[in-house]
mmCIF file of C-alpha atoms and ligand atoms in Angstrom:
data_model
loop_
_atom_site.group_PDB
_atom_site.id
_atom_site.type_symbol
_atom_site.label_atom_id
_atom_site.label_comp_id
_atom_site.label_asym_id
_atom_site.label_seq_id
_atom_site.Cartn_x
_atom_site.Cartn_y
_atom_site.Cartn_z
ATOM 1 C CA MET A 23 -22.656 -19.545 17.599
ATOM 2 C CA SER A 24 -21.764 -22.039 15.041
ATOM 3 C CA ASP A 25 -18.198 -23.470 14.394
ATOM 4 C CA LYS A 26 -17.745 -20.796 12.066
ATOM 5 C CA VAL A 27 -17.771 -16.871 12.779
ATOM 6 C CA LYS A 28 -20.243 -15.183 10.071
ATOM 7 C CA ILE A 29 -18.796 -12.081 8.942
ATOM 8 C CA CYS A 30 -20.239 -8.593 7.885
ATOM 9 C CA LEU A 31 -18.038 -6.267 6.215
ATOM 10 C CA ILE A 32 -18.513 -2.668 6.676
ATOM 11 C CA GLY A 33 -16.900 -0.563 4.072
ATOM 12 C CA CYS A 34 -16.098 -2.174 0.867
ATOM 13 C CA GLY A 35 -13.092 0.449 -0.408
ATOM 14 C CA ARG A 36 -9.283 -0.188 -0.963
ATOM 15 C CA ALA A 37 -8.855 -1.522 2.135
ATOM 16 C CA GLY A 38 -12.277 -3.328 2.715
ATOM 17 C CA MET A 39 -11.285 -5.244 -0.446
ATOM 18 C CA ILE A 40 -8.172 -6.886 1.078
ATOM 19 C CA HIS A 41 -10.066 -8.151 4.034
ATOM 20 C CA ALA A 42 -13.194 -9.228 1.870
ATOM 21 C CA ARG A 43 -10.608 -11.311 0.051
ATOM 22 C CA SER A 44 -9.179 -12.769 3.441
ATOM 23 C CA TYR A 45 -12.417 -13.639 4.662
ATOM 24 C CA ALA A 46 -13.519 -15.190 1.994
ATOM 25 C CA GLY A 47 -10.744 -17.350 1.047
ATOM 26 C CA SER A 48 -7.849 -17.737 3.568
ATOM 27 C CA VAL A 49 -9.693 -17.921 6.862
ATOM 28 C CA LYS A 50 -10.742 -21.170 7.894
ATOM 29 C CA ASN A 51 -13.153 -20.765 10.543
ATOM 30 C CA ALA A 52 -15.177 -17.961 9.353
ATOM 31 C CA GLU A 53 -17.280 -17.408 6.213
ATOM 32 C CA LEU A 54 -18.545 -14.179 4.745
ATOM 33 C CA ILE A 55 -21.989 -13.458 4.784
ATOM 34 C CA ALA A 56 -22.747 -9.747 4.425
ATOM 35 C CA LEU A 57 -21.525 -6.461 2.819
ATOM 36 C CA CYS A 58 -22.477 -2.885 3.854
ATOM 37 C CA ASP A 59 -21.328 -0.118 1.966
ATOM 38 C CA PRO A 60 -23.666 3.222 0.920
ATOM 39 C CA MET A 61 -21.931 2.813 -2.725
ATOM 40 C CA ASP A 62 -23.412 0.013 -5.298
ATOM 41 C CA GLU A 63 -20.492 0.477 -7.133
ATOM 42 C CA ASN A 64 -18.055 -0.707 -4.326
ATOM 43 C CA LEU A 65 -20.540 -3.269 -3.563
ATOM 44 C CA ASP A 66 -20.632 -4.722 -6.748
ATOM 45 C CA ALA A 67 -16.805 -4.899 -7.275
ATOM 46 C CA VAL A 68 -16.632 -7.235 -3.899
ATOM 47 C CA GLN A 69 -19.786 -8.850 -4.916
ATOM 48 C CA GLN A 70 -18.325 -9.621 -8.618
ATOM 49 C CA GLU A 71 -15.295 -11.024 -7.451
ATOM 50 C CA LEU A 72 -16.640 -12.999 -4.208
ATOM 51 C CA LYS A 73 -19.969 -14.194 -5.414
ATOM 52 C CA GLU A 74 -22.085 -15.959 -2.990
ATOM 53 C CA ILE A 75 -22.799 -13.142 -0.186
ATOM 54 C CA ARG A 76 -26.410 -13.775 1.139
ATOM 55 C CA TRP A 77 -26.806 -10.179 2.188
ATOM 56 C CA ILE A 78 -26.025 -6.741 1.028
ATOM 57 C CA TYR A 79 -26.761 -3.670 3.185
ATOM 58 C CA HIS A 80 -26.651 0.074 2.359
ATOM 59 C CA ASP A 81 -26.978 1.225 6.107
ATOM 60 C CA TYR A 82 -25.046 -0.613 8.801
ATOM 61 C CA ARG A 83 -27.806 -0.082 11.145
ATOM 62 C CA GLU A 84 -29.704 -2.590 9.285
ATOM 63 C CA ALA A 85 -26.642 -5.056 8.868
ATOM 64 C CA LEU A 86 -26.674 -5.364 12.850
ATOM 65 C CA LYS A 87 -30.246 -6.223 13.266
ATOM 66 C CA ASN A 88 -29.469 -9.614 11.279
ATOM 67 C CA PRO A 89 -28.929 -12.081 13.964
ATOM 68 C CA GLU A 90 -26.762 -14.451 11.834
ATOM 69 C CA ILE A 91 -24.034 -12.014 11.962
ATOM 70 C CA ASP A 92 -21.312 -12.664 14.554
ATOM 71 C CA ALA A 93 -18.765 -10.239 14.060
ATOM 72 C CA VAL A 94 -18.093 -7.115 11.828
ATOM 73 C CA ILE A 95 -15.305 -5.616 10.006
ATOM 74 C CA VAL A 96 -14.993 -1.707 9.963
ATOM 75 C CA VAL A 97 -13.327 -0.614 7.131
ATOM 76 C CA THR A 98 -15.164 2.912 6.606
ATOM 77 C CA PRO A 99 -13.567 6.129 6.349
ATOM 78 C CA THR A 100 -12.122 7.007 9.909
ATOM 79 C CA GLN A 101 -14.901 9.412 11.166
ATOM 80 C CA PHE A 102 -17.487 6.684 11.038
ATOM 81 C CA HIS A 103 -15.243 4.097 12.797
ATOM 82 C CA HIS A 104 -16.487 5.407 16.458
ATOM 83 C CA ASP A 105 -20.622 5.401 15.589
ATOM 84 C CA ILE A 106 -20.250 2.224 13.961
ATOM 85 C CA VAL A 107 -18.183 0.430 16.530
ATOM 86 C CA ILE A 108 -20.542 1.428 19.607
ATOM 87 C CA ALA A 109 -23.646 0.339 17.649
ATOM 88 C CA ALA A 110 -22.231 -3.303 16.691
ATOM 89 C CA ALA A 111 -20.777 -3.599 20.127
ATOM 90 C CA GLU A 112 -24.502 -2.856 21.270
ATOM 91 C CA ALA A 113 -25.814 -5.509 18.653
ATOM 92 C CA GLY A 114 -23.689 -7.756 20.545
ATOM 93 C CA LYS A 115 -21.565 -8.500 17.515
ATOM 94 C CA HIS A 116 -17.598 -8.676 17.794
ATOM 95 C CA VAL A 117 -15.562 -6.043 15.782
ATOM 96 C CA PHE A 118 -12.367 -5.790 14.001
ATOM 97 C CA CYS A 119 -11.786 -2.042 13.588
ATOM 98 C CA GLU A 120 -9.318 -0.544 11.027
ATOM 99 C CA LYS A 121 -6.736 1.764 12.405
ATOM 100 C CA PRO A 122 -7.006 5.227 13.006
ATOM 101 C CA MET A 123 -9.250 3.952 15.545
ATOM 102 C CA ALA A 124 -11.168 6.957 15.427
ATOM 103 C CA ASN A 125 -10.965 10.999 15.572
ATOM 104 C CA THR A 126 -10.025 11.406 19.490
ATOM 105 C CA ALA A 127 -8.548 9.576 22.351
ATOM 106 C CA GLU A 128 -12.305 10.050 24.030
ATOM 107 C CA GLU A 129 -13.787 8.382 21.294
ATOM 108 C CA CYS A 130 -11.135 5.342 21.644
ATOM 109 C CA ASP A 131 -12.307 5.323 25.280
ATOM 110 C CA GLU A 132 -16.217 5.158 24.387
ATOM 111 C CA MET A 133 -15.426 2.336 21.836
ATOM 112 C CA ILE A 134 -13.620 0.440 24.335
ATOM 113 C CA LYS A 135 -15.929 0.792 26.791
ATOM 114 C CA ALA A 136 -19.266 -0.382 24.841
ATOM 115 C CA CYS A 137 -17.183 -3.442 23.414
ATOM 116 C CA ALA A 138 -16.458 -4.379 27.313
ATOM 117 C CA ASP A 139 -19.693 -3.553 28.664
ATOM 118 C CA HIS A 140 -21.426 -5.746 26.104
ATOM 119 C CA HIS A 141 -18.475 -8.296 26.295
ATOM 120 C CA VAL A 142 -17.430 -8.427 22.503
ATOM 121 C CA LYS A 143 -13.833 -8.791 21.257
ATOM 122 C CA LEU A 144 -12.517 -5.409 19.977
ATOM 123 C CA GLN A 145 -9.328 -6.015 17.775
ATOM 124 C CA LEU A 146 -7.493 -3.180 15.650
ATOM 125 C CA GLY A 147 -5.866 -3.260 12.557
ATOM 126 C CA PHE A 148 -1.992 -3.122 13.084
ATOM 127 C CA MET A 149 -1.675 -5.968 10.498
ATOM 128 C CA ARG A 150 2.252 -5.357 11.495
ATOM 129 C CA ARG A 151 2.123 -7.461 14.251
ATOM 130 C CA PHE A 152 1.216 -10.477 12.286
ATOM 131 C CA ASP A 153 3.887 -10.032 9.875
ATOM 132 C CA LYS A 154 6.399 -13.067 9.891
ATOM 133 C CA SER A 155 9.530 -10.906 9.994
ATOM 134 C CA PHE A 156 7.635 -8.332 12.506
ATOM 135 C CA SER A 157 6.822 -11.447 14.394
ATOM 136 C CA ARG A 158 10.484 -12.726 14.353
ATOM 137 C CA GLY A 159 11.767 -9.362 15.345
ATOM 138 C CA LYS A 160 9.573 -9.435 18.508
ATOM 139 C CA GLU A 161 10.547 -13.069 19.322
ATOM 140 C CA LEU A 162 14.190 -12.261 19.095
ATOM 141 C CA ILE A 163 13.699 -9.144 21.515
ATOM 142 C CA GLU A 164 12.332 -11.625 24.133
ATOM 143 C CA SER A 165 15.135 -14.523 23.496
ATOM 144 C CA GLY A 166 17.305 -11.722 24.966
ATOM 145 C CA SER A 167 19.682 -12.679 22.191
ATOM 146 C CA ILE A 168 20.868 -8.582 21.488
ATOM 147 C CA GLY A 169 20.793 -7.998 25.578
ATOM 148 C CA GLU A 170 19.004 -4.871 26.532
ATOM 149 C CA VAL A 171 17.318 -2.997 23.684
ATOM 150 C CA SER A 172 18.415 0.637 23.786
ATOM 151 C CA MET A 173 16.835 1.853 20.603
ATOM 152 C CA ILE A 174 14.390 0.893 17.597
ATOM 153 C CA LYS A 175 14.558 3.042 14.701
ATOM 154 C CA SER A 176 11.029 2.706 12.156
ATOM 155 C CA ASN A 177 10.884 4.088 8.713
ATOM 156 C CA THR A 178 7.691 4.114 6.393
ATOM 157 C CA TYR A 179 7.860 5.545 2.994
ATOM 158 C CA GLY A 180 5.145 5.629 1.212
ATOM 159 C CA PRO A 181 4.991 5.835 -2.876
ATOM 160 C CA SER A 182 1.666 7.805 -3.605
ATOM 161 C CA GLU A 183 0.985 11.126 -4.581
ATOM 162 C CA PRO A 184 -1.049 13.178 -1.922
ATOM 163 C CA LYS A 185 -4.568 13.782 -2.633
ATOM 164 C CA LEU A 186 -6.197 17.248 -2.633
ATOM 165 C CA TRP A 187 -7.091 16.440 1.244
ATOM 166 C CA MET A 188 -4.160 15.035 2.879
ATOM 167 C CA PHE A 189 -2.359 18.115 1.891
ATOM 168 C CA ASP A 190 -4.518 19.936 4.989
ATOM 169 C CA VAL A 191 -2.682 18.099 7.762
ATOM 170 C CA ARG A 192 -5.116 19.096 10.420
ATOM 171 C CA LYS A 193 -7.199 16.783 8.551
ATOM 172 C CA SER A 194 -5.054 14.344 7.472
ATOM 173 C CA TYR A 195 -2.356 14.351 9.917
ATOM 174 C CA GLY A 196 0.093 13.854 6.783
ATOM 175 C CA PRO A 197 2.385 11.091 6.530
ATOM 176 C CA ILE A 198 2.943 10.917 10.565
ATOM 177 C CA GLY A 199 -0.724 9.770 10.259
ATOM 178 C CA GLU A 200 -1.297 8.556 6.869
ATOM 179 C CA VAL A 201 1.887 6.163 7.225
ATOM 180 C CA ASN A 202 3.793 6.537 10.544
ATOM 181 C CA SER A 203 0.926 5.040 12.751
ATOM 182 C CA HIS A 204 1.989 1.577 12.105
ATOM 183 C CA ASP A 205 5.429 2.562 13.242
ATOM 184 C CA PHE A 206 4.015 4.141 16.501
ATOM 185 C CA ASP A 207 2.218 0.933 17.223
ATOM 186 C CA THR A 208 5.175 -1.418 16.021
ATOM 187 C CA LEU A 209 7.835 0.810 18.455
ATOM 188 C CA ARG A 210 5.241 0.499 21.613
ATOM 189 C CA TRP A 211 4.917 -3.302 20.743
ATOM 190 C CA TYR A 212 9.030 -3.939 20.720
ATOM 191 C CA ALA A 213 9.280 -1.527 23.385
ATOM 192 C CA GLY A 214 6.957 -2.946 25.836
ATOM 193 C CA SER A 215 6.353 0.344 27.235
ATOM 194 C CA GLU A 216 4.327 3.172 26.421
ATOM 195 C CA VAL A 217 6.114 6.810 25.149
ATOM 196 C CA LYS A 218 6.964 9.459 27.572
ATOM 197 C CA SER A 219 8.146 12.095 25.627
ATOM 198 C CA ILE A 220 8.129 12.875 21.474
ATOM 199 C CA HIS A 221 9.549 15.511 19.196
ATOM 200 C CA ALA A 222 8.827 15.459 15.567
ATOM 201 C CA LEU A 223 9.646 17.517 12.933
ATOM 202 C CA GLY A 224 8.551 17.995 9.323
ATOM 203 C CA HIS A 225 9.013 19.882 6.105
ATOM 204 C CA ASN A 226 7.710 19.900 2.358
ATOM 205 C CA PHE A 227 10.416 18.885 0.242
ATOM 206 C CA ARG A 228 8.011 17.224 -2.940
ATOM 207 C CA SER A 229 5.255 19.484 -3.044
ATOM 208 C CA PRO A 230 6.618 23.043 -3.392
ATOM 209 C CA GLU A 231 3.658 24.412 -5.358
ATOM 210 C CA MET A 232 1.326 24.016 -2.652
ATOM 211 C CA ALA A 233 3.266 25.553 0.226
ATOM 212 C CA GLU A 234 1.543 29.012 -0.605
ATOM 213 C CA GLN A 235 -2.062 27.252 -0.226
ATOM 214 C CA PHE A 236 -0.895 24.722 2.280
ATOM 215 C CA PRO A 237 2.122 26.399 4.660
ATOM 216 C CA GLU A 238 1.462 23.621 7.260
ATOM 217 C CA TYR A 239 1.853 20.555 4.736
ATOM 218 C CA TYR A 240 4.811 18.354 5.393
ATOM 219 C CA ASP A 241 5.758 15.454 3.072
ATOM 220 C CA THR A 242 8.860 14.108 5.340
ATOM 221 C CA CYS A 243 9.083 13.659 9.037
ATOM 222 C CA THR A 244 11.219 12.795 11.759
ATOM 223 C CA VAL A 245 10.052 11.796 15.254
ATOM 224 C CA MET A 246 12.128 11.284 18.302
ATOM 225 C CA LEU A 247 10.536 9.032 21.391
ATOM 226 C CA GLU A 248 11.599 8.257 24.796
ATOM 227 C CA PHE A 249 9.861 5.418 26.393
ATOM 228 C CA GLU A 250 8.688 5.242 30.411
ATOM 229 C CA ASN A 251 11.426 2.161 30.259
ATOM 230 C CA GLY A 252 14.157 4.401 29.042
ATOM 231 C CA ILE A 253 14.037 3.151 25.381
ATOM 232 C CA LEU A 254 14.904 5.387 22.698
ATOM 233 C CA GLY A 255 13.184 5.749 19.398
ATOM 234 C CA VAL A 256 13.648 7.299 16.140
ATOM 235 C CA ILE A 257 10.896 7.260 13.279
ATOM 236 C CA THR A 258 10.876 8.494 10.043
ATOM 237 C CA GLY A 259 8.242 9.123 7.284
ATOM 238 C CA ALA A 260 7.548 10.073 3.825
ATOM 239 C CA GLN A 261 4.806 10.395 1.529
ATOM 240 C CA TYR A 262 5.560 10.664 -2.458
ATOM 241 C CA VAL A 263 8.768 8.807 -2.324
ATOM 242 C CA LYS A 264 7.873 7.194 -5.791
ATOM 243 C CA TYR A 265 10.132 4.613 -5.710
ATOM 244 C CA GLY A 266 8.044 2.342 -3.830
ATOM 245 C CA TYR A 267 6.914 1.135 -0.201
ATOM 246 C CA ASP A 268 9.805 1.146 2.007
ATOM 247 C CA SER A 269 9.076 -0.133 5.499
ATOM 248 C CA ARG A 270 12.574 -1.269 7.894
ATOM 249 C CA THR A 271 12.996 -1.405 11.353
ATOM 250 C CA GLU A 272 15.976 -1.897 13.324
ATOM 251 C CA ILE A 273 16.195 -2.628 16.931
ATOM 252 C CA LEU A 274 19.810 -1.825 18.560
ATOM 253 C CA GLY A 275 20.677 -3.503 21.835
ATOM 254 C CA THR A 276 23.417 -3.884 24.074
ATOM 255 C CA LYS A 277 24.544 -7.261 22.622
ATOM 256 C CA GLY A 278 23.627 -6.973 18.837
ATOM 257 C CA ILE A 279 21.529 -5.676 16.798
ATOM 258 C CA ILE A 280 18.131 -7.052 14.739
ATOM 259 C CA LYS A 281 16.969 -5.797 11.741
ATOM 260 C CA VAL A 282 13.531 -6.644 10.005
ATOM 261 C CA GLY A 283 12.341 -5.918 6.676
ATOM 262 C CA SER A 284 13.909 -5.000 3.388
ATOM 263 C CA GLN A 285 13.300 -3.267 0.032
ATOM 264 C CA LYS A 286 13.464 -6.814 -2.116
ATOM 265 C CA THR A 287 10.238 -8.244 -3.272
ATOM 266 C CA ASN A 288 12.021 -11.274 -3.821
ATOM 267 C CA GLU A 289 15.360 -13.274 -3.661
ATOM 268 C CA VAL A 290 15.702 -12.635 -7.305
ATOM 269 C CA GLU A 291 18.723 -10.799 -8.778
ATOM 270 C CA MET A 292 19.233 -10.174 -12.249
ATOM 271 C CA VAL A 293 22.825 -8.614 -13.413
ATOM 272 C CA THR A 294 23.773 -7.218 -16.824
ATOM 273 C CA PRO A 295 26.773 -5.818 -18.646
ATOM 274 C CA GLY A 296 26.776 -1.584 -17.807
ATOM 275 C CA GLN A 297 23.795 -2.153 -15.238
ATOM 276 C CA GLY A 298 25.119 -3.833 -12.493
ATOM 277 C CA ILE A 299 22.669 -6.071 -10.100
ATOM 278 C CA GLN A 300 18.892 -5.578 -10.887
ATOM 279 C CA MET A 301 16.300 -6.554 -8.327
ATOM 280 C CA ASP A 302 12.509 -6.042 -7.835
ATOM 281 C CA SER A 303 11.570 -3.673 -5.014
ATOM 282 C CA MET A 304 8.905 -3.856 -3.003
ATOM 283 C CA ASP A 305 5.785 -1.859 -4.764
ATOM 284 C CA SER A 306 3.129 -1.324 -2.284
ATOM 285 C CA TRP A 307 1.968 -2.194 1.497
ATOM 286 C CA ARG A 308 -0.622 -4.172 -0.293
ATOM 287 C CA THR A 309 1.887 -6.671 -1.585
ATOM 288 C CA LEU A 310 4.378 -6.255 1.386
ATOM 289 C CA PHE A 311 1.763 -7.439 4.027
ATOM 290 C CA HIS A 312 -0.553 -9.662 2.077
ATOM 291 C CA ASP A 313 0.176 -12.852 4.579
ATOM 292 C CA ALA A 314 -0.033 -10.499 7.621
ATOM 293 C CA TYR A 315 -3.546 -9.462 6.644
ATOM 294 C CA ILE A 316 -4.534 -13.039 6.331
ATOM 295 C CA ALA A 317 -3.066 -13.814 9.442
ATOM 296 C CA GLU A 318 -4.532 -10.994 11.437
ATOM 297 C CA ALA A 319 -7.981 -12.074 9.877
ATOM 298 C CA ASN A 320 -6.991 -15.518 11.259
ATOM 299 C CA ALA A 321 -6.435 -14.296 14.915
ATOM 300 C CA PHE A 322 -9.409 -11.918 15.144
ATOM 301 C CA VAL A 323 -11.547 -15.412 14.298
ATOM 302 C CA GLN A 324 -9.246 -17.408 16.759
ATOM 303 C CA CYS A 325 -10.074 -14.912 19.724
ATOM 304 C CA ILE A 326 -13.798 -15.127 19.085
ATOM 305 C CA LEU A 327 -13.786 -18.874 18.835
ATOM 306 C CA GLU A 328 -11.262 -19.165 21.987
ATOM 307 C CA ASP A 329 -13.085 -16.691 23.846
ATOM 308 C CA SER A 330 -8.966 -15.153 24.369
ATOM 309 C CA GLU A 331 -7.856 -11.613 24.551
ATOM 310 C CA PRO A 332 -7.370 -9.870 21.123
ATOM 311 C CA LYS A 333 -3.570 -9.547 20.200
ATOM 312 C CA VAL A 334 -4.310 -6.007 19.153
ATOM 313 C CA THR A 335 -6.537 -4.251 21.636
ATOM 314 C CA GLY A 336 -8.440 -1.313 21.968
ATOM 315 C CA HIS A 337 -5.643 0.405 23.929
ATOM 316 C CA ASP A 338 -3.188 -0.099 21.426
ATOM 317 C CA GLY A 339 -5.381 1.404 18.740
ATOM 318 C CA LYS A 340 -5.896 4.604 21.096
ATOM 319 C CA MET A 341 -2.059 4.835 22.087
ATOM 320 C CA ALA A 342 -1.121 5.299 18.537
ATOM 321 C CA LEU A 343 -3.560 7.632 17.879
ATOM 322 C CA VAL A 344 -2.483 9.927 20.407
ATOM 323 C CA LEU A 345 1.040 9.355 19.306
ATOM 324 C CA VAL A 346 -0.069 10.642 15.708
ATOM 325 C CA HIS A 347 -1.939 13.725 17.252
ATOM 326 C CA GLU A 348 1.026 14.639 19.713
ATOM 327 C CA GLY A 349 3.864 14.183 16.658
ATOM 328 C CA LEU A 350 1.242 16.521 14.528
ATOM 329 C CA ARG A 351 1.049 19.232 17.417
ATOM 330 C CA SER A 352 5.002 18.976 18.157
ATOM 331 C CA ILE A 353 5.522 19.682 14.124
ATOM 332 C CA LEU A 354 2.908 22.577 14.416
ATOM 333 C CA GLU A 355 4.099 24.247 17.534
ATOM 334 C CA LYS A 356 7.741 23.471 17.097
ATOM 335 C CA CYS A 357 8.521 21.867 20.353
ATOM 336 C CA PRO A 358 8.864 18.590 22.371
ATOM 337 C CA ILE A 359 5.984 17.327 23.947
ATOM 338 C CA ASP A 360 5.868 15.839 27.505
ATOM 339 C CA LEU A 361 3.624 13.449 27.449
ATOM 340 C CA THR A 362 3.509 12.581 31.335
ATOM 341 C CA LEU A 363 2.190 15.980 32.087
ATOM 342 C CA LYS A 364 -1.116 15.374 30.215
HETATM 343 N N1 NAD B 428 -4.113 -1.292 8.080
HETATM 344 C C1 NAD B 428 -3.922 -0.439 6.955
HETATM 345 O O1 NAD B 428 -2.581 -0.537 6.538
HETATM 346 C C2 NAD B 428 -4.703 0.179 6.015
HETATM 347 C C3 NAD B 428 -4.540 0.321 4.842
HETATM 348 C C4 NAD B 428 -5.416 1.279 4.091
HETATM 349 C C5 NAD B 428 -6.730 2.092 5.074
HETATM 350 N N2 NAD B 428 -6.750 1.550 6.442
HETATM 351 C C6 NAD B 428 -7.890 2.004 6.924
HETATM 352 O O2 NAD B 428 -9.233 1.727 6.562
HETATM 353 C C7 NAD B 428 -9.810 2.394 6.575
HETATM 354 C C8 NAD B 428 -10.770 2.634 5.093
HETATM 355 O O3 NAD B 428 -9.928 3.242 4.224
HETATM 356 P P1 NAD B 428 -9.758 3.113 2.439
HETATM 357 O O4 NAD B 428 -8.609 3.699 2.068
HETATM 358 O O5 NAD B 428 -10.480 1.547 2.359
HETATM 359 O O6 NAD B 428 -10.874 4.148 2.121
HETATM 360 P P2 NAD B 428 -11.832 3.834 1.178
HETATM 361 O O7 NAD B 428 -12.628 5.618 0.741
HETATM 362 O O8 NAD B 428 -11.216 3.075 0.053
HETATM 363 O O9 NAD B 428 -13.180 3.301 1.004
HETATM 364 C C9 NAD B 428 -14.019 3.339 2.309
HETATM 365 C C10 NAD B 428 -15.456 2.830 1.947
HETATM 366 O O10 NAD B 428 -16.294 2.870 3.178
HETATM 367 C C11 NAD B 428 -17.530 3.125 2.780
HETATM 368 N N3 NAD B 428 -18.238 3.914 3.532
HETATM 369 C C12 NAD B 428 -18.527 5.347 4.069
HETATM 370 N N4 NAD B 428 -19.244 5.474 5.136
HETATM 371 C C13 NAD B 428 -20.027 4.332 5.158
HETATM 372 C C14 NAD B 428 -20.745 3.770 6.217
HETATM 373 N N5 NAD B 428 -21.343 4.811 6.856
HETATM 374 N N6 NAD B 428 -20.860 2.400 6.496
HETATM 375 C C15 NAD B 428 -20.467 1.869 5.301
HETATM 376 N N7 NAD B 428 -19.401 1.937 4.551
HETATM 377 C C16 NAD B 428 -18.814 3.286 4.375
HETATM 378 C C17 NAD B 428 -17.418 3.966 1.302
HETATM 379 O O11 NAD B 428 -18.460 4.158 0.376
HETATM 380 C C18 NAD B 428 -15.878 3.346 0.788
HETATM 381 O O12 NAD B 428 -16.565 2.038 -0.137
HETATM 382 C C19 NAD B 428 -9.402 3.635 7.367
HETATM 383 O O13 NAD B 428 -9.602 3.849 8.300
HETATM 384 C C20 NAD B 428 -8.547 4.053 7.063
HETATM 385 O O14 NAD B 428 -7.039 4.450 7.570
HETATM 386 C C21 NAD B 428 -5.995 0.803 6.641
#
């Protein structure tokens, strides 16, 4: 391999475009040389914006035959992650895979094994671990400044109206999968431990007209967690809140508290008679985590060049998936779940 890691983006949709921009512009030791997507329209959109992409593929199997490609960024719909990641590992390509990692924990195990067997890196797409504020939170926990961590609370509320397929929560998992999978990863990372038990509740507040057709649909949820090291966790989630993207985390310790995140986009305030203080609120995960996606891409390239362990591993991807699945099971069966019995 040369001093630059040559990248192929597999999946050029909404999130693929974010990765394409990072690799084409802001990652020092990488070069985006190939794109793969069955849809010409999506390929064209990336090509028009980024130009100078050397290879275009409609089938990932063809892309994987190209010896110039060192690594792939897998950003297809989740159902295809397993097959693509295994084929990439077998072709000797390093892999970055978006979350959710796959459809089942067994598929995750197979992906982890394939990457280990073929000595390629596997990094998962939990970009909050590369966000400056979330990373500072972790540093402060480790410094011991707030004493022993007793409880971690994290919320993610998303603005968008659910697409029709999302109302079937057995396929979409609802907000616990759509918006909270990142919170599960953050809590595991901050707690430094695995979850022992989970109890989740959900309710549909914003789409009552869909309740008859989709009685299991929920747009709001609360999740209680107990970690193996005794730390308590609370995650709240909501979809279609409309007012913006809202992600904040709080870590309570025996000697203090750490608060990560805010709803502000910037530090600008406007004050007018009768309207009080007005500020710009956060509109989207794309804005909030813009720099985190670039840092995530840089870290992936660095771990390939330095032959070091990725900061977010296949195991992290698998555990977030397990928690989403068990959280939904807890909502549907209306009971707490002891994960140590599995
Ligand atoms: N980390 C995050 O915060 C974050 C945010 C959004 C999406 N995601 C994840 O990224 C993945 C993609 O989501 P999206 O919103 O970009 O979806 P999308 O539907 O906008 O894009 C998916 C793209 O993959 C292409 N595709 C489908 N099958 C393919 C195949 N076999 N080979 C190559 N390309 C194929 C589609 O044509 C489409 O262009 C999902 O797993 C999603 O959960 C992660």
